[in-house]
GROMACS .gro file of C-alpha atoms in nm:
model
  179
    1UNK     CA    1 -16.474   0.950  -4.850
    2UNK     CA    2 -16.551   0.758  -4.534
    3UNK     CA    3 -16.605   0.396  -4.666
    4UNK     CA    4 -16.368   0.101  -4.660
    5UNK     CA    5 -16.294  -0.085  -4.939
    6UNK     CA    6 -16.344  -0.453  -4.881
    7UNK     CA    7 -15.970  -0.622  -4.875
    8UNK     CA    8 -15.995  -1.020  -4.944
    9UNK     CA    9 -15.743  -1.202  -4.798
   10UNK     CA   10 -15.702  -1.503  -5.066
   11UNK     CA   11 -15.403  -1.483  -5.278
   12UNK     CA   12 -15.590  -1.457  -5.591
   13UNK     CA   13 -15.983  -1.377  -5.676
   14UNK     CA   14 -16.243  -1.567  -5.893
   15UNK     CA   15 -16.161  -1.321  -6.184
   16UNK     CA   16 -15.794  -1.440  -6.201
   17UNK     CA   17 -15.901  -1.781  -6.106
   18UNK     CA   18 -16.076  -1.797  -6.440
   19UNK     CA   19 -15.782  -1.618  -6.590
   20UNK     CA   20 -15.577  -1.887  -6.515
   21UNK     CA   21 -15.811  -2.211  -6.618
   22UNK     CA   22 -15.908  -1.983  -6.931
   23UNK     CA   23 -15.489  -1.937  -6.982
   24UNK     CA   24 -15.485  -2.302  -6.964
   25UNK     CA   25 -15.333  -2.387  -6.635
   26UNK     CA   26 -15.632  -2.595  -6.513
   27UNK     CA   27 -15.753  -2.750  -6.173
   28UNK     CA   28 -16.001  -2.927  -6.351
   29UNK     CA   29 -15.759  -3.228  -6.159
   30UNK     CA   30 -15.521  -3.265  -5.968
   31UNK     CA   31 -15.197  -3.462  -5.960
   32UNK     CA   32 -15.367  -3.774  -5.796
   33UNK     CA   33 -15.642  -3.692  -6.046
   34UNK     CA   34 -15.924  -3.578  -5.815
   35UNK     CA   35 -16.150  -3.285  -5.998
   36UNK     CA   36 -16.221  -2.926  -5.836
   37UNK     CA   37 -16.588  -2.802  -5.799
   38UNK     CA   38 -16.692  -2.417  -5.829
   39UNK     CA   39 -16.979  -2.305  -5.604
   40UNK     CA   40 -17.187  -2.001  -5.571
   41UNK     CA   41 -17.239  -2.071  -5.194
   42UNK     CA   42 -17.437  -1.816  -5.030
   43UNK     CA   43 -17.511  -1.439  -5.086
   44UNK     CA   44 -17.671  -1.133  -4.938
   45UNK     CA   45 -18.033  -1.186  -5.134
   46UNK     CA   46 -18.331  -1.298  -4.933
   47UNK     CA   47 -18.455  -1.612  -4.968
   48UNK     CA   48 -18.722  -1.860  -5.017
   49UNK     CA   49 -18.819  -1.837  -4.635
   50UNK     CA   50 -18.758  -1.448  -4.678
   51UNK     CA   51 -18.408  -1.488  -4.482
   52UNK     CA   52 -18.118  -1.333  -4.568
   53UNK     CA   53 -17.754  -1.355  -4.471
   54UNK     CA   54 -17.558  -0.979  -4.403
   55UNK     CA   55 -17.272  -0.922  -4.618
   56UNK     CA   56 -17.040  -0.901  -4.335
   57UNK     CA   57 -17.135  -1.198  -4.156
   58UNK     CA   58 -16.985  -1.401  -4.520
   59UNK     CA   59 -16.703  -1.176  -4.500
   60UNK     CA   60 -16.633  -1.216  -4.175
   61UNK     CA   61 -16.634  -1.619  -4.222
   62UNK     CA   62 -16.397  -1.548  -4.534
   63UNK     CA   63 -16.166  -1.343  -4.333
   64UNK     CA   64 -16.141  -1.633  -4.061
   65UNK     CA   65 -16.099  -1.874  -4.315
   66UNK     CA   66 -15.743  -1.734  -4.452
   67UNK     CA   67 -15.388  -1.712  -4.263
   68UNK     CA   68 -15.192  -1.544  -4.526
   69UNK     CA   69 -15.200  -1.720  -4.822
   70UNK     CA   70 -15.290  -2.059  -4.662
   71UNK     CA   71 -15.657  -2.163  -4.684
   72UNK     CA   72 -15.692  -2.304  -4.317
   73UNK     CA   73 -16.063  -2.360  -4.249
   74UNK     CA   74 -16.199  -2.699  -4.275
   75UNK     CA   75 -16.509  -2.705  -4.387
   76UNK     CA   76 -16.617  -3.052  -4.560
   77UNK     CA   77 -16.849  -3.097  -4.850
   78UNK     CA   78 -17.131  -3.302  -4.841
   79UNK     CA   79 -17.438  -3.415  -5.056
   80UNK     CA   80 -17.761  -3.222  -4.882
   81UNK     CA   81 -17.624  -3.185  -4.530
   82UNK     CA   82 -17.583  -3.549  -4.445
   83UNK     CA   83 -17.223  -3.620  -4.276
   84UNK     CA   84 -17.370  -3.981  -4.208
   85UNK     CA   85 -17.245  -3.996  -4.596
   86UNK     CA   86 -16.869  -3.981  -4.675
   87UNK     CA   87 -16.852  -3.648  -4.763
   88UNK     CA   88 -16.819  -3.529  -5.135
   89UNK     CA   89 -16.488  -3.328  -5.064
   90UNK     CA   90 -16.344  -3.015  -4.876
   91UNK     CA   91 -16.370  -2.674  -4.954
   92UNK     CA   92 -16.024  -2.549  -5.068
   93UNK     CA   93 -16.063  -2.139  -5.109
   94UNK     CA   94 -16.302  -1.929  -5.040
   95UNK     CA   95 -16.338  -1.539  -5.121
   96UNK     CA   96 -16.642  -1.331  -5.112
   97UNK     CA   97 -16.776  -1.150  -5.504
   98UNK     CA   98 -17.010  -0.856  -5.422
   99UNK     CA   99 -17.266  -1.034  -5.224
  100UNK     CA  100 -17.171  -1.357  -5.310
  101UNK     CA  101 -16.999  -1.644  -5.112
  102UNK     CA  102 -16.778  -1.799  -5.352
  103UNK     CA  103 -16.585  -2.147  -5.326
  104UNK     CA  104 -16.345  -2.432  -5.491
  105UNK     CA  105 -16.416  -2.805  -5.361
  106UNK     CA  106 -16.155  -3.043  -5.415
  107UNK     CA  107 -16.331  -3.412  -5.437
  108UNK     CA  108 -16.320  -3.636  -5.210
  109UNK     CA  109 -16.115  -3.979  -5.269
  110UNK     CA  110 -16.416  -4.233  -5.208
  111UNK     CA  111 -16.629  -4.425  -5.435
  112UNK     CA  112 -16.930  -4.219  -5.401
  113UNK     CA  113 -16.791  -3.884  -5.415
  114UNK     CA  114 -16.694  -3.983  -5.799
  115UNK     CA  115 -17.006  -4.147  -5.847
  116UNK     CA  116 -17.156  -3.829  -5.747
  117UNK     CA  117 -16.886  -3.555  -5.900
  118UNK     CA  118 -16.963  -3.800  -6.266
  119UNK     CA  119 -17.320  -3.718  -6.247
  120UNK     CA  120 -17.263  -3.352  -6.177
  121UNK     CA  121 -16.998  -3.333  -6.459
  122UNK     CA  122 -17.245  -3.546  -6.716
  123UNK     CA  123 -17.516  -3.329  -6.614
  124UNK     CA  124 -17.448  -2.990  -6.485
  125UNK     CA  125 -17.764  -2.780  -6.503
  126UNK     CA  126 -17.985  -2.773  -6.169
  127UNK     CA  127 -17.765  -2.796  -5.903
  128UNK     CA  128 -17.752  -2.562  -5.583
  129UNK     CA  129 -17.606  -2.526  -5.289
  130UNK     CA  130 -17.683  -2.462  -4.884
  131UNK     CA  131 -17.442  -2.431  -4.592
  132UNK     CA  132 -17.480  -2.537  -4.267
  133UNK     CA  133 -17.467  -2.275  -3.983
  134UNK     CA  134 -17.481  -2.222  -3.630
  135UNK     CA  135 -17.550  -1.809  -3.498
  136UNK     CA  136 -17.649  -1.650  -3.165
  137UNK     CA  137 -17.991  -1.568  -3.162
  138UNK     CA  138 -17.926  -1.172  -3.082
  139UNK     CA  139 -17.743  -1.181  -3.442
  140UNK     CA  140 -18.039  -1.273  -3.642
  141UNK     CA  141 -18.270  -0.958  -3.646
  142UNK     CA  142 -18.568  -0.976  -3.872
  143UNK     CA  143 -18.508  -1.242  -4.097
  144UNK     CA  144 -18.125  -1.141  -4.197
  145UNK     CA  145 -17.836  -1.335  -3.990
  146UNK     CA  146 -17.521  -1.053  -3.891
  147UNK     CA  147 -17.311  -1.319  -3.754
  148UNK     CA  148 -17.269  -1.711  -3.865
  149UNK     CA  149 -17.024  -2.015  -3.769
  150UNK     CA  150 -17.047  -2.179  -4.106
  151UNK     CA  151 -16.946  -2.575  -4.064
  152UNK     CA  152 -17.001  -2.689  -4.377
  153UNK     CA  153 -17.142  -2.699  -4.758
  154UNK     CA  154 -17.350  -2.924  -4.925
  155UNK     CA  155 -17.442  -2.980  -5.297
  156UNK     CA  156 -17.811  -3.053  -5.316
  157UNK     CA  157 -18.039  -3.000  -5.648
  158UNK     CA  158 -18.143  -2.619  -5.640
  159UNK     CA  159 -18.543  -2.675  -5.648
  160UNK     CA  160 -18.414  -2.796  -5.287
  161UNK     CA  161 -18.175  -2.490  -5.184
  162UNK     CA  162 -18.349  -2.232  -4.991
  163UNK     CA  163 -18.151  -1.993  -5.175
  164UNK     CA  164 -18.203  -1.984  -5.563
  165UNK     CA  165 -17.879  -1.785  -5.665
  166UNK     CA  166 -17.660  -2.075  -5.586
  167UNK     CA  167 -17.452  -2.374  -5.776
  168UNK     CA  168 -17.231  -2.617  -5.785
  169UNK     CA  169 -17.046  -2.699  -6.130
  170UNK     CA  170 -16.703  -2.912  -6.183
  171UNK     CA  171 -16.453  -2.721  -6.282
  172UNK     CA  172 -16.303  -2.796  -6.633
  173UNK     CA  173 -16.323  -2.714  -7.004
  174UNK     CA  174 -16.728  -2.744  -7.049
  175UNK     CA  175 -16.817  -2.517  -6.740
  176UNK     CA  176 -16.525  -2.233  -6.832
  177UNK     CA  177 -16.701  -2.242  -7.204
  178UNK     CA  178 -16.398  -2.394  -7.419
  179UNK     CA  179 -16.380  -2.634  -7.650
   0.00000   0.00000   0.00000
């Protein structure tokens, strides 16, 4: 009677999102041919340092990340947290699935994001994710962060993400399961 229902503000979830590449209108690439990554980001379950981030704090970075329909945070993708690297991309939607942190990467145009997007695609089994993260220090009680400034995601193998219910996968025919 009393709760709230959560109310995402992206035009369209991950369930129609896989309507849609399953119906055939893909984002597997785009018009100038650059591919779209799908990645499990964060989520509510503790991790392998016994942290965990709240539910709310994701939501609350989803929620900022929206005007409308328009996408407008810019958060850049990189290959395990190094920005000294062009970056692999820039995360293009975000929306929040139960406990999980969901988001689309669109690649980057430079040499070593495809170098790096053709492994992924040629081998997609054992890759993670983190996110980098600044919080106030009152917001982290006991292991479990209530508040976050995300700044950014990184692809890294998941033996390496401090989270184990994470990935990154390209988005195309292979990963959605058709032929």
């Amino acid at each position: 009677p009393g709760s709230k229902m959560y109310k995402s503000p992206r035009p369209f979830g991950l369930f129609e999102l896989g309507r849609r590449l399953k119906a055939g209108v893909s984002v597997k690439r785009g018009s100038d041919n650059l591919r779209y990554m799908f990645i499990i980001t964060s989520n509510s379950y503790k991790d392998r340092e016994d942290e965990a981030m709240a539910t709310k704090a994701l939501k609350r970075y989803v929620e900022q990340s929206w005007k409308g329909d328009k996408f407008i945070a810019e958060q850049p993708y990189y290959y395990w947290h190094d920005d000294k690297l062009p970056k692999l991309g820039d995360i293009v939607w975000a929306d929040m699935n139960g406990p999980f942190l969901t988001e689309v990467a669109r690649e980057a145009d430079n040499a070593m994001a495809k170098k790096v997007w053709d492994y992924i695609e040629a081998n997609p089994k054992g890759w993670g994710t983190s996110h980098g993260f600044n919080y106030p220090v009152s917001k982290q009680k006991d292991g479990v962060y209530h508040e976050i400034e995300k700044f950014e995601t990184s692809l890294l193998p998941l033996w390496a993400a401090a989270n184990p219910y994470t990935l990154s996968t390209v988005i195309g025919e292979k990963s959605m399961g058709s032929s």
